[in-house]
């Protein structure tokens, strides 16, 4: 919300700037209709609406297209060559917005469009003011680098920062998510869980007797066992699941799926995770907490996932107490999640 308010304020100020340009510089247009005033009013209305209207990717694209079109209209309708050149610089603001909220492909389309407008405006196609070749080339050489360099450099910098941020969310050994990455991905899954026919699973996996592998075979073999467990989790979990390594030999999977598919998924986890293939042979203790239903709001969902993680952890330790190489599951409804100690359908698979 603060970001939307900030963008809305900037857009509104852009509309004010267009009006001040009209009033303060005695701008002369090639047409009698005050087109720049109309565009300025529309821009200010858009700035007011941005913080209020829900933002979607489609609306954001529409905002980019409308912004480019508005700038092009004002620039091409201006009679004064210097005023046209100043108007072209506003394309840089649109490009900066794209750098923050869209990809490089959108930026390239914007640069192609704005570059074409700059060339047309520099030549003076829609005006009677003659322009010599040096003037045209000078305007183009001034405007295009200004609207190109800042957005593109910003786009590249943001991409590098994004890669760094993504790297900081990954476990260096397995390339699975770490705790930070798991929290972010879980938040994304919660936003999609809104219907009663969706189940949310929190799975905690711990390698049985992991210290034995390190002490007997060395840490290289221990790392190999961890990697093998990570590969098996990838084979078992759905493609959109959040899979994380949160400790030395402890893993967590958070995934959401339609309720009818839960049984098949649970039936497959033991054969995959505790397969006798590979040397040295390793097994896991697995705890699963399943929530069927919908949460009333985001706060309840975050609290619910925390409880599910705690219950899955307890179920995993129950598997340990049973000697390892077991799966222990807890299935809960909305009411049971509020008081898990007194109720809950617990079943060992």
Coordinates of N, CA and C in Angstrom, one line a residue, residues 2-160:
X2 N 1.9 1.4 0.8 CA 2.7 2.6 0.8 C 3.3 2.8 -0.6
X3 N 3.7 1.7 -1.3 CA 4.3 1.9 -2.6 C 3.3 2.4 -3.6
X4 N 2.0 1.9 -3.5 CA 1.0 2.4 -4.4 C 0.7 3.9 -4.1
X5 N 0.7 4.3 -2.8 CA 0.5 5.7 -2.5 C 1.6 6.6 -3.1
X6 N 2.8 6.1 -2.9 CA 4.0 6.9 -3.4 C 3.9 7.0 -4.9
X7 N 3.5 5.9 -5.6 CA 3.4 6.0 -7.1 C 2.3 7.0 -7.5
X8 N 1.2 6.9 -6.7 CA 0.0 7.7 -7.0 C 0.4 9.2 -6.8
X9 N 1.1 9.5 -5.8 CA 1.6 10.9 -5.6 C 2.4 11.4 -6.7
X10 N 3.4 10.5 -7.2 CA 4.2 10.9 -8.3 C 3.4 11.1 -9.6
X11 N 2.5 10.3 -9.8 CA 1.6 10.4 -11.0 C 0.8 11.7 -10.9
X12 N 0.3 12.0 -9.8 CA -0.5 13.2 -9.6 C 0.4 14.5 -9.8
X13 N 1.6 14.4 -9.3 CA 2.5 15.5 -9.5 C 2.9 15.7 -10.9
X14 N 3.0 14.6 -11.7 CA 3.3 14.6 -13.1 C 2.2 15.4 -13.8
X15 N 0.9 15.1 -13.4 CA -0.2 15.9 -14.0 C -0.1 17.4 -13.7
X16 N 0.2 17.7 -12.5 CA 0.4 19.1 -12.1 C 1.5 19.7 -12.9
X17 N 2.6 19.0 -13.1 CA 3.8 19.5 -13.9 C 3.3 19.8 -15.3
X18 N 2.5 19.0 -15.9 CA 2.0 19.2 -17.3 C 1.2 20.5 -17.3
X19 N 0.3 20.7 -16.3 CA -0.5 22.0 -16.2 C 0.4 23.2 -16.1
X20 N 1.4 23.1 -15.2 CA 2.3 24.2 -14.9 C 3.1 24.5 -16.2
X21 N 3.5 23.5 -16.9 CA 4.2 23.7 -18.2 C 3.3 24.5 -19.2
X22 N 2.1 24.1 -19.2 CA 1.1 24.8 -20.1 C 1.0 26.3 -19.7
X23 N 0.9 26.6 -18.4 CA 0.6 27.9 -17.9 C 1.9 28.7 -17.8
X24 N 3.0 28.1 -17.4 CA 4.2 28.8 -17.2 C 5.1 29.1 -18.4
X25 N 5.0 28.3 -19.4 CA 5.9 28.5 -20.6 C 5.1 28.9 -21.8
X26 N 3.8 29.1 -21.7 CA 3.0 29.6 -22.8 C 3.1 28.6 -24.0
X27 N 3.0 27.3 -23.6 CA 3.2 26.3 -24.6 C 2.2 26.5 -25.7
X28 N 2.7 26.3 -26.9 CA 1.8 26.4 -28.1 C 1.7 25.0 -28.8
X29 N 0.4 24.6 -29.0 CA 0.2 23.3 -29.7 C -0.1 23.5 -31.1
X30 N 0.1 22.4 -31.9 CA -0.2 22.4 -33.3 C -1.7 22.3 -33.6
X31 N -2.5 22.0 -32.6 CA -3.9 21.9 -32.7 C -4.6 22.9 -31.7
X32 N -5.8 23.3 -32.1 CA -6.5 24.3 -31.2 C -7.0 23.8 -29.9
X33 N -7.3 22.5 -29.9 CA -7.8 21.8 -28.7 C -6.8 21.7 -27.6
X34 N -7.1 22.1 -26.4 CA -6.0 22.0 -25.3 C -5.8 20.6 -24.9
X35 N -5.2 19.8 -25.7 CA -5.0 18.4 -25.5 C -4.1 18.1 -24.2
X36 N -3.1 19.0 -24.0 CA -2.2 18.7 -22.9 C -3.0 18.9 -21.5
X37 N -3.9 19.8 -21.5 CA -4.7 20.1 -20.3 C -5.6 18.8 -20.0
X38 N -6.2 18.3 -21.1 CA -7.0 17.1 -20.9 C -6.2 15.9 -20.4
X39 N -5.0 15.7 -21.0 CA -4.1 14.7 -20.5 C -3.7 14.9 -19.1
X40 N -3.4 16.1 -18.7 CA -3.0 16.5 -17.3 C -4.1 16.1 -16.3
X41 N -5.3 16.4 -16.7 CA -6.4 16.1 -15.8 C -6.6 14.6 -15.7
X42 N -6.5 13.8 -16.8 CA -6.6 12.4 -16.7 C -5.4 11.8 -15.9
X43 N -4.2 12.3 -16.0 CA -3.1 11.8 -15.3 C -3.3 12.1 -13.8
X44 N -3.9 13.2 -13.4 CA -4.1 13.5 -12.0 C -5.2 12.6 -11.4
X45 N -6.2 12.3 -12.2 CA -7.3 11.3 -11.8 C -6.6 10.0 -11.6
X46 N -5.8 9.6 -12.5 CA -5.1 8.3 -12.4 C -4.2 8.2 -11.2
X47 N -3.6 9.3 -10.8 CA -2.8 9.4 -9.6 C -3.6 9.2 -8.3
X48 N -4.8 9.8 -8.4 CA -5.7 9.6 -7.2 C -6.2 8.2 -7.1
X49 N -6.5 7.6 -8.3 CA -7.1 6.3 -8.3 C -6.1 5.2 -8.0
X50 N -4.8 5.4 -8.2 CA -3.8 4.3 -8.1 C -3.8 3.7 -6.7
X51 N -3.8 4.5 -5.6 CA -3.8 3.9 -4.3 C -5.0 3.2 -3.9
X52 N -6.1 3.5 -4.6 CA -7.5 3.0 -4.2 C -7.8 1.7 -4.9
X53 N -7.5 1.7 -6.2 CA -7.9 0.6 -7.1 C -6.8 -0.5 -6.8
X54 N -7.3 -1.7 -6.7 CA -6.4 -2.9 -6.5 C -5.5 -3.0 -7.8
X55 N -4.2 -3.2 -7.5 CA -3.2 -3.3 -8.6 C -3.1 -4.8 -9.0
X56 N -3.2 -4.9 -10.3 CA -2.9 -6.2 -11.0 C -1.9 -6.0 -12.1
X57 N -1.3 -7.1 -12.5 CA -0.3 -7.0 -13.6 C -0.9 -6.4 -14.8
X58 N -2.1 -6.8 -15.2 CA -2.7 -6.2 -16.4 C -2.9 -4.7 -16.2
X59 N -3.4 -4.3 -15.1 CA -3.6 -2.8 -14.9 C -2.3 -2.1 -14.9
X60 N -1.2 -2.7 -14.4 CA 0.1 -2.1 -14.4 C 0.6 -1.9 -15.9
X61 N 0.4 -3.0 -16.7 CA 0.7 -2.8 -18.1 C -0.1 -1.7 -18.8
X62 N -1.4 -1.7 -18.4 CA -2.2 -0.6 -19.0 C -1.7 0.8 -18.6
X63 N -1.2 0.9 -17.3 CA -0.7 2.1 -16.8 C 0.5 2.5 -17.7
X64 N 1.4 1.6 -18.0 CA 2.6 1.8 -18.8 C 2.2 2.3 -20.2
X65 N 1.3 1.6 -20.8 CA 0.8 2.0 -22.1 C 0.2 3.3 -22.2
X66 N -0.7 3.6 -21.2 CA -1.3 4.9 -21.1 C -0.3 6.0 -20.8
X67 N 0.7 5.7 -20.0 CA 1.7 6.7 -19.7 C 2.5 7.1 -21.0
X68 N 2.9 6.0 -21.7 CA 3.7 6.3 -23.0 C 2.8 7.0 -24.0
X69 N 1.5 6.6 -24.1 CA 0.7 7.3 -25.1 C 0.5 8.8 -24.7
X70 N 0.3 9.0 -23.4 CA 0.0 10.4 -22.9 C 1.2 11.3 -23.2
X71 N 2.4 10.8 -22.9 CA 3.7 11.5 -23.2 C 3.8 11.8 -24.7
X72 N 3.5 10.8 -25.5 CA 3.7 10.9 -26.9 C 2.7 12.0 -27.5
X73 N 1.5 12.0 -27.0 CA 0.5 12.9 -27.5 C 0.9 14.3 -27.1
X74 N 1.4 14.6 -25.9 CA 1.8 15.9 -25.5 C 3.1 16.4 -26.3
X75 N 4.0 15.4 -26.5 CA 5.2 15.8 -27.2 C 4.9 16.1 -28.7
X76 N 4.2 15.3 -29.3 CA 3.9 15.4 -30.8 C 3.0 16.6 -31.1
X77 N 2.2 17.0 -30.1 CA 1.3 18.1 -30.3 C 1.9 19.5 -30.0
X78 N 3.1 19.5 -29.5 CA 3.8 20.7 -29.1 C 4.5 21.3 -30.3
X79 N 4.4 22.6 -30.5 CA 4.9 23.3 -31.7 C 6.4 23.6 -31.5
X80 N 6.8 24.0 -30.3 CA 8.1 24.4 -30.0 C 9.1 23.3 -29.9
X81 N 10.2 23.2 -30.7 CA 11.1 22.1 -30.7 C 11.7 21.8 -29.3
X82 N 12.1 22.9 -28.6 CA 12.7 22.7 -27.3 C 11.7 22.2 -26.3
X83 N 10.5 22.6 -26.4 CA 9.4 22.1 -25.5 C 9.2 20.6 -25.8
X84 N 9.3 20.2 -27.1 CA 9.1 18.8 -27.4 C 10.2 18.0 -26.8
X85 N 11.4 18.5 -26.8 CA 12.6 17.8 -26.3 C 12.4 17.6 -24.8
X86 N 12.0 18.6 -24.1 CA 11.8 18.5 -22.7 C 10.7 17.5 -22.3
X87 N 9.6 17.5 -23.1 CA 8.5 16.6 -22.9 C 9.0 15.1 -23.1
X88 N 9.9 14.9 -24.0 CA 10.4 13.5 -24.2 C 11.1 13.0 -23.0
X89 N 11.7 13.8 -22.2 CA 12.4 13.4 -21.0 C 11.5 12.6 -20.0
X90 N 10.2 12.9 -20.1 CA 9.2 12.2 -19.2 C 9.2 10.7 -19.5
X91 N 9.5 10.3 -20.7 CA 9.6 8.9 -21.0 C 10.5 8.2 -20.0
X92 N 11.5 8.9 -19.5 CA 12.5 8.3 -18.5 C 11.8 7.9 -17.2
X93 N 10.7 8.7 -16.8 CA 10.0 8.4 -15.6 C 9.2 7.1 -15.8
X94 N 8.6 6.9 -17.0 CA 7.9 5.7 -17.3 C 8.8 4.5 -17.3
X95 N 10.0 4.7 -17.9 CA 11.0 3.7 -17.9 C 11.4 3.3 -16.5
X96 N 11.6 4.2 -15.6 CA 11.9 3.9 -14.2 C 10.9 3.1 -13.5
X97 N 9.6 3.4 -13.8 CA 8.5 2.6 -13.3 C 8.6 1.2 -13.8
X98 N 8.9 1.0 -15.1 CA 9.0 -0.3 -15.7 C 10.1 -1.1 -15.0
X99 N 11.2 -0.4 -14.7 CA 12.4 -1.0 -14.2 C 12.1 -1.7 -12.8
X100 N 11.2 -1.0 -12.0 CA 10.9 -1.5 -10.7 C 9.8 -2.6 -10.8
X101 N 8.9 -2.6 -11.7 CA 7.7 -3.4 -11.6 C 7.5 -4.4 -12.8
X102 N 8.4 -4.3 -13.8 CA 8.2 -5.2 -15.0 C 9.6 -5.7 -15.4
X103 N 9.6 -6.5 -16.5 CA 10.8 -7.1 -16.9 C 11.5 -6.3 -18.0
X104 N 12.6 -6.9 -18.4 CA 13.5 -6.2 -19.4 C 12.8 -6.1 -20.8
X105 N 11.9 -7.1 -21.1 CA 11.2 -7.2 -22.3 C 10.3 -6.0 -22.5
X106 N 9.5 -5.7 -21.4 CA 8.7 -4.5 -21.4 C 9.5 -3.3 -21.5
X107 N 10.6 -3.2 -20.9 CA 11.5 -2.0 -21.0 C 11.9 -1.8 -22.4
X108 N 12.3 -2.9 -23.1 CA 12.7 -2.7 -24.5 C 11.6 -2.2 -25.4
X109 N 10.4 -2.7 -25.2 CA 9.3 -2.2 -26.0 C 9.0 -0.7 -25.7
X110 N 9.1 -0.4 -24.5 CA 9.0 1.1 -24.1 C 10.1 1.9 -24.8
X111 N 11.3 1.4 -24.8 CA 12.4 2.2 -25.4 C 12.3 2.3 -26.9
X112 N 11.8 1.3 -27.5 CA 11.5 1.3 -29.0 C 10.5 2.4 -29.3
X113 N 9.4 2.4 -28.5 CA 8.3 3.3 -28.8 C 8.7 4.7 -28.5
X114 N 9.4 5.0 -27.3 CA 9.8 6.3 -27.0 C 10.9 6.8 -27.9
X115 N 11.8 5.9 -28.3 CA 12.8 6.3 -29.3 C 12.2 6.8 -30.6
X116 N 11.2 6.1 -31.1 CA 10.5 6.5 -32.3 C 9.9 7.8 -32.2
X117 N 9.2 8.0 -31.0 CA 8.6 9.3 -30.8 C 9.6 10.5 -30.8
X118 N 10.7 10.2 -30.1 CA 11.8 11.2 -30.1 C 12.3 11.6 -31.4
X119 N 12.5 10.5 -32.3 CA 13.0 10.8 -33.7 C 11.9 11.6 -34.4
X120 N 10.7 11.3 -34.3 CA 9.6 12.0 -35.0 C 9.5 13.4 -34.5
X121 N 9.6 13.6 -33.1 CA 9.5 14.9 -32.5 C 10.7 15.8 -32.9
X122 N 11.9 15.1 -33.0 CA 13.1 15.9 -33.4 C 13.1 16.4 -34.8
X123 N 12.5 15.6 -35.7 CA 12.4 16.0 -37.1 C 11.4 17.1 -37.2
X124 N 10.3 17.1 -36.4 CA 9.3 18.1 -36.5 C 8.3 17.8 -37.6
X125 N 7.8 16.5 -37.6 CA 6.9 16.0 -38.7 C 5.6 16.8 -38.6
X126 N 5.1 17.1 -37.4 CA 3.8 17.7 -37.2 C 3.8 19.2 -37.0
X127 N 5.0 19.8 -37.3 CA 5.1 21.3 -37.1 C 5.6 21.9 -38.3
X128 N 5.5 23.2 -38.4 CA 6.0 24.0 -39.5 C 7.3 24.6 -39.2
X129 N 7.9 24.3 -38.1 CA 9.2 24.8 -37.7 C 10.3 24.0 -38.4
X130 N 11.1 24.7 -39.3 CA 12.1 23.9 -40.0 C 13.2 23.5 -39.1
X131 N 13.7 22.3 -39.3 CA 14.8 21.7 -38.5 C 15.9 21.2 -39.4
X132 N 17.1 21.8 -39.1 CA 18.3 21.3 -39.9 C 18.8 20.0 -39.3
X133 N 19.6 19.3 -40.1 CA 20.1 18.0 -39.7 C 20.9 18.1 -38.4
X134 N 21.8 19.1 -38.2 CA 22.5 19.1 -36.9 C 21.6 19.3 -35.7
X135 N 20.5 20.1 -35.9 CA 19.5 20.3 -34.8 C 18.8 18.9 -34.5
X136 N 18.4 18.2 -35.5 CA 17.7 17.0 -35.3 C 18.6 16.0 -34.6
X137 N 19.8 15.8 -35.1 CA 20.8 14.9 -34.5 C 21.1 15.3 -33.1
X138 N 21.3 16.6 -32.9 CA 21.6 17.0 -31.5 C 20.5 16.7 -30.5
X139 N 19.2 16.9 -30.9 CA 18.1 16.6 -30.0 C 18.0 15.1 -29.8
X140 N 18.2 14.3 -30.8 CA 18.1 12.8 -30.6 C 19.3 12.4 -29.7
X141 N 20.5 12.9 -30.0 CA 21.6 12.5 -29.2 C 21.5 12.9 -27.7
X142 N 20.7 14.0 -27.4 CA 20.5 14.4 -26.1 C 19.4 13.6 -25.4
X143 N 18.3 13.4 -26.1 CA 17.1 12.8 -25.4 C 17.2 11.3 -25.2
X144 N 17.7 10.6 -26.3 CA 17.6 9.1 -26.2 C 18.6 8.6 -25.1
X145 N 19.8 9.1 -24.9 CA 20.6 8.6 -23.8 C 19.9 8.8 -22.4
X146 N 19.3 10.0 -22.3 CA 18.7 10.3 -21.0 C 17.6 9.4 -20.7
X147 N 16.7 9.0 -21.6 CA 15.6 8.2 -21.3 C 16.0 6.7 -21.4
X148 N 17.2 6.4 -21.8 CA 17.6 5.0 -21.9 C 18.5 4.6 -20.8
X149 N 19.5 5.4 -20.5 CA 20.5 5.0 -19.5 C 20.0 4.7 -18.1
X150 N 19.2 5.7 -17.6 CA 18.7 5.6 -16.2 C 17.8 4.4 -16.0
X151 N 16.8 4.2 -16.9 CA 15.9 3.0 -16.7 C 16.7 1.7 -16.9
X152 N 17.5 1.6 -17.9 CA 18.2 0.3 -18.2 C 19.2 0.0 -17.0
X153 N 19.9 1.0 -16.6 CA 20.9 0.8 -15.5 C 20.1 0.4 -14.2
X154 N 18.9 1.0 -14.0 CA 18.1 0.6 -12.8 C 17.6 -0.8 -13.0
X155 N 17.2 -1.2 -14.2 CA 16.7 -2.5 -14.4 C 17.8 -3.6 -14.2
X156 N 19.0 -3.3 -14.6 CA 20.1 -4.2 -14.4 C 20.5 -4.3 -12.9
X157 N 20.5 -3.1 -12.3 CA 20.8 -3.1 -10.8 C 19.8 -3.9 -10.0
X158 N 18.5 -3.8 -10.4 CA 17.5 -4.5 -9.7 C 17.6 -6.0 -9.9
X159 N 17.9 -6.3 -11.2 CA 18.1 -7.8 -11.5 C 19.2 -8.4 -10.7
X160 N 20.3 -7.6 -10.5 CA 21.5 -8.1 -9.8 C 21.1 -8.3 -8.3

